[in-house]
Coordinates of C-alpha atoms in Angstrom, one line a residue:
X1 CA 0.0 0.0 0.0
X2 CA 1.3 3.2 -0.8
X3 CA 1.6 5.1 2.3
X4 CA 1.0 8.5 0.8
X5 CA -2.6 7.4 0.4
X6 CA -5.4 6.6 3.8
X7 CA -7.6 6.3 0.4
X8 CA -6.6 5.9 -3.1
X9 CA -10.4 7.4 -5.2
X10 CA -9.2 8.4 -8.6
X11 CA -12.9 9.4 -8.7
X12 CA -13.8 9.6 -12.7
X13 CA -13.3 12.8 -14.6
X14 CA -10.8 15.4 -16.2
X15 CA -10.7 18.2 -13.6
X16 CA -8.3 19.4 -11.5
X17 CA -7.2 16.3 -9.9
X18 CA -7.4 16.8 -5.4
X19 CA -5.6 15.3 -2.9
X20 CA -8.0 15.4 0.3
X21 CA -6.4 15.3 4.0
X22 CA -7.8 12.6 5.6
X23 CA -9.1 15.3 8.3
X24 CA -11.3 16.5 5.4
X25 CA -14.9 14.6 5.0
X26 CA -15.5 13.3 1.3
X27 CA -18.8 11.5 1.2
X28 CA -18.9 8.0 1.2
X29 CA -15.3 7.7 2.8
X30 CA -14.5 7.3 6.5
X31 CA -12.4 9.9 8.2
X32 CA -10.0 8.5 9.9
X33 CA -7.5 11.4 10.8
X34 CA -4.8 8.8 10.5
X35 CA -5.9 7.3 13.6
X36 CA -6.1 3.4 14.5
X37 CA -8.6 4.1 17.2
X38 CA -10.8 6.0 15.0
X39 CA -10.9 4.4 12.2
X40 CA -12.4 1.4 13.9
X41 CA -15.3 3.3 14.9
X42 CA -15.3 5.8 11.7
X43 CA -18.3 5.2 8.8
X44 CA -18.8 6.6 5.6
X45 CA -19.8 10.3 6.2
X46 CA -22.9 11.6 4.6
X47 CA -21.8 14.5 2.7
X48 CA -18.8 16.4 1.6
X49 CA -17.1 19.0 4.0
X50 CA -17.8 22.4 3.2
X51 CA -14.3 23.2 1.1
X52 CA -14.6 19.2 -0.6
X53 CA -18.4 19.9 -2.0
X54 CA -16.8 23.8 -3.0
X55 CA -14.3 22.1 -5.2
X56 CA -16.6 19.6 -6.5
X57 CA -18.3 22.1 -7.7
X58 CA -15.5 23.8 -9.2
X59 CA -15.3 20.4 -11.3
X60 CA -12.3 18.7 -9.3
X61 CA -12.3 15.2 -9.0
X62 CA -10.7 13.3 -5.7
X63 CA -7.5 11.7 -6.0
X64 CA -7.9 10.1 -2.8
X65 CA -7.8 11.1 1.0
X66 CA -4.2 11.7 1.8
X67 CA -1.9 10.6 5.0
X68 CA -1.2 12.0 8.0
X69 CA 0.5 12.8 11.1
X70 CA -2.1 10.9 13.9
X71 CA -4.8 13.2 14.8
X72 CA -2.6 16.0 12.9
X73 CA -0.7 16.2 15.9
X74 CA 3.2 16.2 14.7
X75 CA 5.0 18.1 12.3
X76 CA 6.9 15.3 11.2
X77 CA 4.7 13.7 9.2
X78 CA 5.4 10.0 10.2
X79 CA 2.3 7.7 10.9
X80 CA 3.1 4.8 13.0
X81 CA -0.3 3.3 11.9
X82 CA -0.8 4.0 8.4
X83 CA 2.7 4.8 7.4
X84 CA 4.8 7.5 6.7
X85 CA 4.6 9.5 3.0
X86 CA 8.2 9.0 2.0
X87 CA 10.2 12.4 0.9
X88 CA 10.6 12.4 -2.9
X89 CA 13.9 15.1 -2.6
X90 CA 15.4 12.4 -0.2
X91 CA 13.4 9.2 1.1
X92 CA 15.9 9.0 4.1
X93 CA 14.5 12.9 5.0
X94 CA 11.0 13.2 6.8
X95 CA 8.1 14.7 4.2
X96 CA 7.2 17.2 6.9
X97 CA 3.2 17.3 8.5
X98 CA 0.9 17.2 9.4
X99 CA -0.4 17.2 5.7
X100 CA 2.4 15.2 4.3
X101 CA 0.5 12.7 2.3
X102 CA -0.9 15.9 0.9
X103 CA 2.5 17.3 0.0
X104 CA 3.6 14.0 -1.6
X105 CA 1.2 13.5 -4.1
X106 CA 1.5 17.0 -5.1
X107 CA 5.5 16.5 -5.7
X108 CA 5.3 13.2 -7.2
X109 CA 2.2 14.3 -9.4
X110 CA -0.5 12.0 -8.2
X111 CA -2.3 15.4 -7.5
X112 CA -2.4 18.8 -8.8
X113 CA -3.6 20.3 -5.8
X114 CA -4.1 19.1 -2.6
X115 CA -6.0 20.4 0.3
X116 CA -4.9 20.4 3.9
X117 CA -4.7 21.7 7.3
X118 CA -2.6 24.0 9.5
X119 CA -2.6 25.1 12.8
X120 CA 0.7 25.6 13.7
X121 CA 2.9 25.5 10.2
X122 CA 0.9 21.6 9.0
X123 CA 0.3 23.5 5.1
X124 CA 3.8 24.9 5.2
X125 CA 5.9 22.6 6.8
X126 CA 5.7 19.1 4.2
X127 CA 5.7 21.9 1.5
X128 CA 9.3 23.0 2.6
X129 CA 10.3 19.7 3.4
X130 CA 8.6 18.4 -0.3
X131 CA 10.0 21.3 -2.3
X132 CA 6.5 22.5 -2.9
X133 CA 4.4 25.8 -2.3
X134 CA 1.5 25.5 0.3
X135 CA -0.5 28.7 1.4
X136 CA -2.0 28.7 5.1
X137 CA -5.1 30.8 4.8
X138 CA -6.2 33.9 7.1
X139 CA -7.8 32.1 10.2
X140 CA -11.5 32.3 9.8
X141 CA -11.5 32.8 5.8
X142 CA -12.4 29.2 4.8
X143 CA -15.2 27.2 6.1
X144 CA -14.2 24.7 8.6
X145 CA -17.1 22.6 8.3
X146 CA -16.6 19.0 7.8
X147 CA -12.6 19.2 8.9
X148 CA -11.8 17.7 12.2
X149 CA -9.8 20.4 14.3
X150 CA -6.9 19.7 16.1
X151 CA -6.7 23.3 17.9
X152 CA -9.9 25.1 16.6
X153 CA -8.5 28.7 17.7
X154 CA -5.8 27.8 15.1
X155 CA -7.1 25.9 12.7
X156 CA -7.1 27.4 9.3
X157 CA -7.8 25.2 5.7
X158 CA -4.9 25.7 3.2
X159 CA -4.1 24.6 -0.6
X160 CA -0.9 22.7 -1.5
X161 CA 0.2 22.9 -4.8
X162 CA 4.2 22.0 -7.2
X163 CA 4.5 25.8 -7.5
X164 CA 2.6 29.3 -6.5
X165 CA 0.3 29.0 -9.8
X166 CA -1.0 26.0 -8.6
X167 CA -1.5 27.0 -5.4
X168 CA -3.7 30.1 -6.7
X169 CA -5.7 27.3 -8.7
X170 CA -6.2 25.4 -5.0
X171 CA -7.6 28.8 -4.1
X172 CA -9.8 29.2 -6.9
X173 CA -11.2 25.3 -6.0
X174 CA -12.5 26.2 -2.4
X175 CA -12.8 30.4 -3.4
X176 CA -14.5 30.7 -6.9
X177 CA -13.2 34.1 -7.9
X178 CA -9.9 33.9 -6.6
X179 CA -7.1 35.9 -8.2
X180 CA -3.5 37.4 -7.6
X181 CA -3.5 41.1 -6.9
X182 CA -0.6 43.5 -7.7
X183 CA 1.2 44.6 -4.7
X184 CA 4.2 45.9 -3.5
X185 CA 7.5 44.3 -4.6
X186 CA 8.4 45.3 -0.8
X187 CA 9.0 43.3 2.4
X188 CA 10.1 43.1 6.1
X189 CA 13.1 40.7 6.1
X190 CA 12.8 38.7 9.4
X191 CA 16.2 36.9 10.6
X192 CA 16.0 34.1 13.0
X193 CA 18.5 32.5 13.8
X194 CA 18.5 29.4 11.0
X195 CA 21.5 27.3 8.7
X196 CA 23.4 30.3 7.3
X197 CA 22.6 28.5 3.7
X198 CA 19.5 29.1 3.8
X199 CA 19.4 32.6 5.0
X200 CA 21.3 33.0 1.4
X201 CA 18.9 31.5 -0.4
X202 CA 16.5 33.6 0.8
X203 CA 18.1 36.5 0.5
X204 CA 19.3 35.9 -3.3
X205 CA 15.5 34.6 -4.2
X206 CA 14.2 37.8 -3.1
X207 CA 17.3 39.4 -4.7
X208 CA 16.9 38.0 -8.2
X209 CA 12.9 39.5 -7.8
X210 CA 13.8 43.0 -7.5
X211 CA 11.8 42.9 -4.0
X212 CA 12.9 46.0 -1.8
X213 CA 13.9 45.2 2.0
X214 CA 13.6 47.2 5.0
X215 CA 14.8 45.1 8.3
X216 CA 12.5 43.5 10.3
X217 CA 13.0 42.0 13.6
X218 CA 11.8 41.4 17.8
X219 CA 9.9 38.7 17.8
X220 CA 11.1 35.6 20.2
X221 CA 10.4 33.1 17.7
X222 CA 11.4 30.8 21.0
X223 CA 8.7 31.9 22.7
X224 CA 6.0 31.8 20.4
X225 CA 6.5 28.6 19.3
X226 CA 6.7 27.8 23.2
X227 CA 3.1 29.2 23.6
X228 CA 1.8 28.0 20.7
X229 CA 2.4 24.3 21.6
X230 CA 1.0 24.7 25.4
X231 CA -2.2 26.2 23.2
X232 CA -2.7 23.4 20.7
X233 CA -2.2 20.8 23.8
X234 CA -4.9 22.3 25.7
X235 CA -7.3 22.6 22.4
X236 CA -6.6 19.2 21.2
X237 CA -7.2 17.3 24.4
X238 CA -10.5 18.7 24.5
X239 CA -10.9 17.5 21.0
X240 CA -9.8 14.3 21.6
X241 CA -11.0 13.7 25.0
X242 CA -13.2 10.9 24.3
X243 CA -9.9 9.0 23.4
X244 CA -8.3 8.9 26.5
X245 CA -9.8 5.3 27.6
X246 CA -7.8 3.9 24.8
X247 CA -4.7 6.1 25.1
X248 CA -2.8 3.0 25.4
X249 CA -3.7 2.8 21.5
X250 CA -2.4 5.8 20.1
X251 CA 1.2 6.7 18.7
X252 CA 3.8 6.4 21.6
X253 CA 4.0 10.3 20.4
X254 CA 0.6 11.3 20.8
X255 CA 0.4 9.2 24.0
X256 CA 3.0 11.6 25.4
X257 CA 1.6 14.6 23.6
X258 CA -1.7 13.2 25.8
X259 CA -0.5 12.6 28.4
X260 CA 1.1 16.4 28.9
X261 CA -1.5 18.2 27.7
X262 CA -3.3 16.7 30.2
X263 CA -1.2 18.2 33.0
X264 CA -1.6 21.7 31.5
X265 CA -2.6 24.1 34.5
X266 CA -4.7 26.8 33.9
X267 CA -2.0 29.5 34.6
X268 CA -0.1 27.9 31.8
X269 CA -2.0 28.2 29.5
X270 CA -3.4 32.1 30.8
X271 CA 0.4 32.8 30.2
X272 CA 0.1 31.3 26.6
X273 CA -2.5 33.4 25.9
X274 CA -1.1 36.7 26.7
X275 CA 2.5 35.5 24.8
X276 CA -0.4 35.5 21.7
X277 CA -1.7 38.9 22.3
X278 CA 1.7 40.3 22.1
X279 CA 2.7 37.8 18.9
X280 CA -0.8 39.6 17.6
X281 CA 0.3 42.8 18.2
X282 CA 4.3 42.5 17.3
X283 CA 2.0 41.9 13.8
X284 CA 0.2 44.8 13.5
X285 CA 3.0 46.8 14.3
X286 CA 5.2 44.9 11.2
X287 CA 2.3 44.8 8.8
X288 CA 1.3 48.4 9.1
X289 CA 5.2 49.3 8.2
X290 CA 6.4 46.5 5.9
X291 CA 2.8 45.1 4.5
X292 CA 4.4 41.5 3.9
X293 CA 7.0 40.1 5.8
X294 CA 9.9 37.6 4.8
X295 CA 11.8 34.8 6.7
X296 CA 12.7 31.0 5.8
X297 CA 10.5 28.7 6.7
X298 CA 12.5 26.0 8.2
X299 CA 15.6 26.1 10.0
X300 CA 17.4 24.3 8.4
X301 CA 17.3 21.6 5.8
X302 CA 14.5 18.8 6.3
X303 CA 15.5 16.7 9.2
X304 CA 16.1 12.9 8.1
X305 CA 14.1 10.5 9.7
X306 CA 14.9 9.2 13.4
X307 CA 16.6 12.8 13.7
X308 CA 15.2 14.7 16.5
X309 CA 16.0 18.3 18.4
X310 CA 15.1 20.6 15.3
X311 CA 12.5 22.5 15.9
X312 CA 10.2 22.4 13.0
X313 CA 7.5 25.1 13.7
X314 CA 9.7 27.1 15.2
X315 CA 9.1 30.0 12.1
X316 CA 5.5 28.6 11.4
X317 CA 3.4 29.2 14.2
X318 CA 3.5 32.9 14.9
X319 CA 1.8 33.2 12.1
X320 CA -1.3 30.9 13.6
X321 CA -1.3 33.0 17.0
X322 CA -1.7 35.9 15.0
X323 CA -4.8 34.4 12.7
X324 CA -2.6 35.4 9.5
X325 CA -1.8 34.3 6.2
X326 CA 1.2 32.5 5.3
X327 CA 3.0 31.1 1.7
X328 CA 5.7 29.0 1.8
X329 CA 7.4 28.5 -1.6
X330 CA 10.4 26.4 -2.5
X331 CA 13.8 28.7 -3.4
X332 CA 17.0 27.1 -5.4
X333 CA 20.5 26.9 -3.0
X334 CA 19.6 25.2 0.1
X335 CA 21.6 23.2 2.5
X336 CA 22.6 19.3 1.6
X337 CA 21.7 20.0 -2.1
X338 CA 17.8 20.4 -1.4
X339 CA 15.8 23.8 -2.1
X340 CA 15.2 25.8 0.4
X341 CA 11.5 27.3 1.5
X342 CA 10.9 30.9 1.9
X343 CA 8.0 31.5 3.8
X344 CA 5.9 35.2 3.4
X345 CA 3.4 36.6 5.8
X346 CA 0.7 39.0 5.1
X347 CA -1.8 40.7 6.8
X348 CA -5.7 39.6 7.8
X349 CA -7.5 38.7 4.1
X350 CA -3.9 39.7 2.0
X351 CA -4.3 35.9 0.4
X352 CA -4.8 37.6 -2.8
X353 CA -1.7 40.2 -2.9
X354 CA 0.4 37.0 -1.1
X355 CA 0.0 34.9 -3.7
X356 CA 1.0 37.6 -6.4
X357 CA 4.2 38.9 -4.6
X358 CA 5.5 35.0 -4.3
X359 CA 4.3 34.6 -8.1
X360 CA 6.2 37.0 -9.1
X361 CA 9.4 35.6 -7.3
X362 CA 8.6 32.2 -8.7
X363 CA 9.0 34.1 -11.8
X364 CA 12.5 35.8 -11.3
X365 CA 13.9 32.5 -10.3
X366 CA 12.8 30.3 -13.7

């Protein structure tokens, strides 16, 4: 069985061909949200979530439901259960997650497009690691209905696609109407600390664009990530409450991740909360001088598998506390002969003008 798949369809047809996370309802197919424990209790659901029956509509047919990080709970992308999507840059490197099954069959073009999930960097994440493009929407843009949460103050629905044109198209699936809007060939170059080759790619992408810099900087990227994670613990315990009884059943990682979460106090997670408020307000500050802001996405190249200590959403999840929109794109020169990702943040509902500023990078670099 090919592990990028929870579902192979290839539904009849010559649209758009859509890779579903299997977090995502499609009628007539279980959700399973790459879980043992649910899917032997998951039926067939009735109808189509909100963004599936959108698309359908659009004329896209379903490639299949994609894998998944358990409960989309791990930016790794591994699946003890249902297997891991292996990396088609490097099979010995992990394809990122949550949505990796997503961001597999886009690279290896058993998808076009591929829809997904991402509450703390789960869109941008198996992109970078894929060598793709994925967009994490504006918090609150796309309907939610029919996708199972793992941290619904977080959750956002986002389009995968091989480059930013196809990502657009994702857009137009779930958004009829949706189009690239001129804007400014400006940003504000965050600089985390990150592998000094892929600071330079970065740099020389947005170099060979023409795209204007002004410095950027004072968010603890630490920190946020740090509050982020205490967040989605608390939100997905409550969402997966019922599964505690058979906790003993899920991934040794999500047993842990359970098992913390549930030793959350309620100070921890007051303190969380204000660490967002200030990430949400560091934000306004940057977008109302800079409009879009610029950093890598990952640290550092994609780890291989079995390697732990980097911190993968360390550069992703700001933009979730903040409830703002996020493209990360694949840009040449990266460590250990892969592409880099550069990742670009805009303000509330900027989508539109996101998609155009990283199309037109896309462009300087072909």
């Amino acid at each position: 069985m090919d592990p990028t798949w929870i579902v192979r369809l290839d539904l009849p047809g010559g649209g758009v061909r859509l890779a579903v996370k299997d977090c995502i309802d499609v009628a007539g197919v279980p959700t399973t949200v790459g879980c043992r424990v649910i899917a032997e209790q998951a039926v067939a659901v009735a109808r189509d979530a909100a963004v599936v029956a959108a698309a359908r509509a659009c004329g896209a047919v379903i490639a299949g439901k994609a894998n998944l990080s358990e409960l989309c709970w791990s930016a790794t992308g591994t699946n003890s259960w249902s297997g891991t999507p292996v990396n088609p840059l490097d099979p010995r490197r992990l394809p990122g997650g949550s949505s990796s099954g997503c961001a597999v069959a886009v690279a290896t073009g058993a998808a076009d497009v591929a829809l997904g999930t991402d509450a703390g960097g789960s869109v941008r994440i198996p992109a970078a690691c894929c060598g793709i493009a994925g967009l994490k929407t504006t918090r609150g843009r796309v309907p939610a209905g029919g996708v199972y949460p793992l941290a619904p103050s977080m959750d956002t629905v986002g389009a995968l696609g091989r480059d930013v044109a196809a990502v657009e198209l994702g857009m137009r699936l779930i958004e009829p109407g949706f189009a690239a809007r001129p804007a400014d060939l400006a940003v504000g170059r965050l600089r985390p600390p990150v592998d000094p080759a892929v600071d330079a790619a970065v740099d020389a992408a947005l170099a060979a664009a023409g795209v204007r810099i002004g410095q950027a900087g004072g968010l603890d990227f630490a920190a946020a990530a740090d509050a982020g994670n205490t967040l989605i613990s608390a939100e997905a315990y409550q969402v997966n409450a019922r599964l505690v009884p058979r906790l003993d059943q899920l991934s040794p990682h999500n047993q842990r991740n359970m098992t913390a979460a549930a030793a959350l106090t309620a100070a921890q997670v007051t303190a969380a909360n204000r660490t967002r408020q200030s990430v949400r307000r560091w934000f306004a500050v940057m977008l109302d001088r800079h409009r879009f802001l610029a950093l890598p996405t990952l640290v550092g190249p994609p780890p291989l598998l079995g390697q732990r200590g980097m911190p993968l959403i360390r550069l992703t999840i700001a933009a979730n506390l903040a409830g703002l929109p996020a493209l990360a794109m694949p840009v040449p020169g990266g460590p250990a002969g892969l592409p880099a990702s550069l990742q670009l943040i805009g303000p509330p509902g900027g989508e539109e003008q996101l998609v155009w500023l990283a199309r037109a990078i896309e462009s300087a670099l072909r």
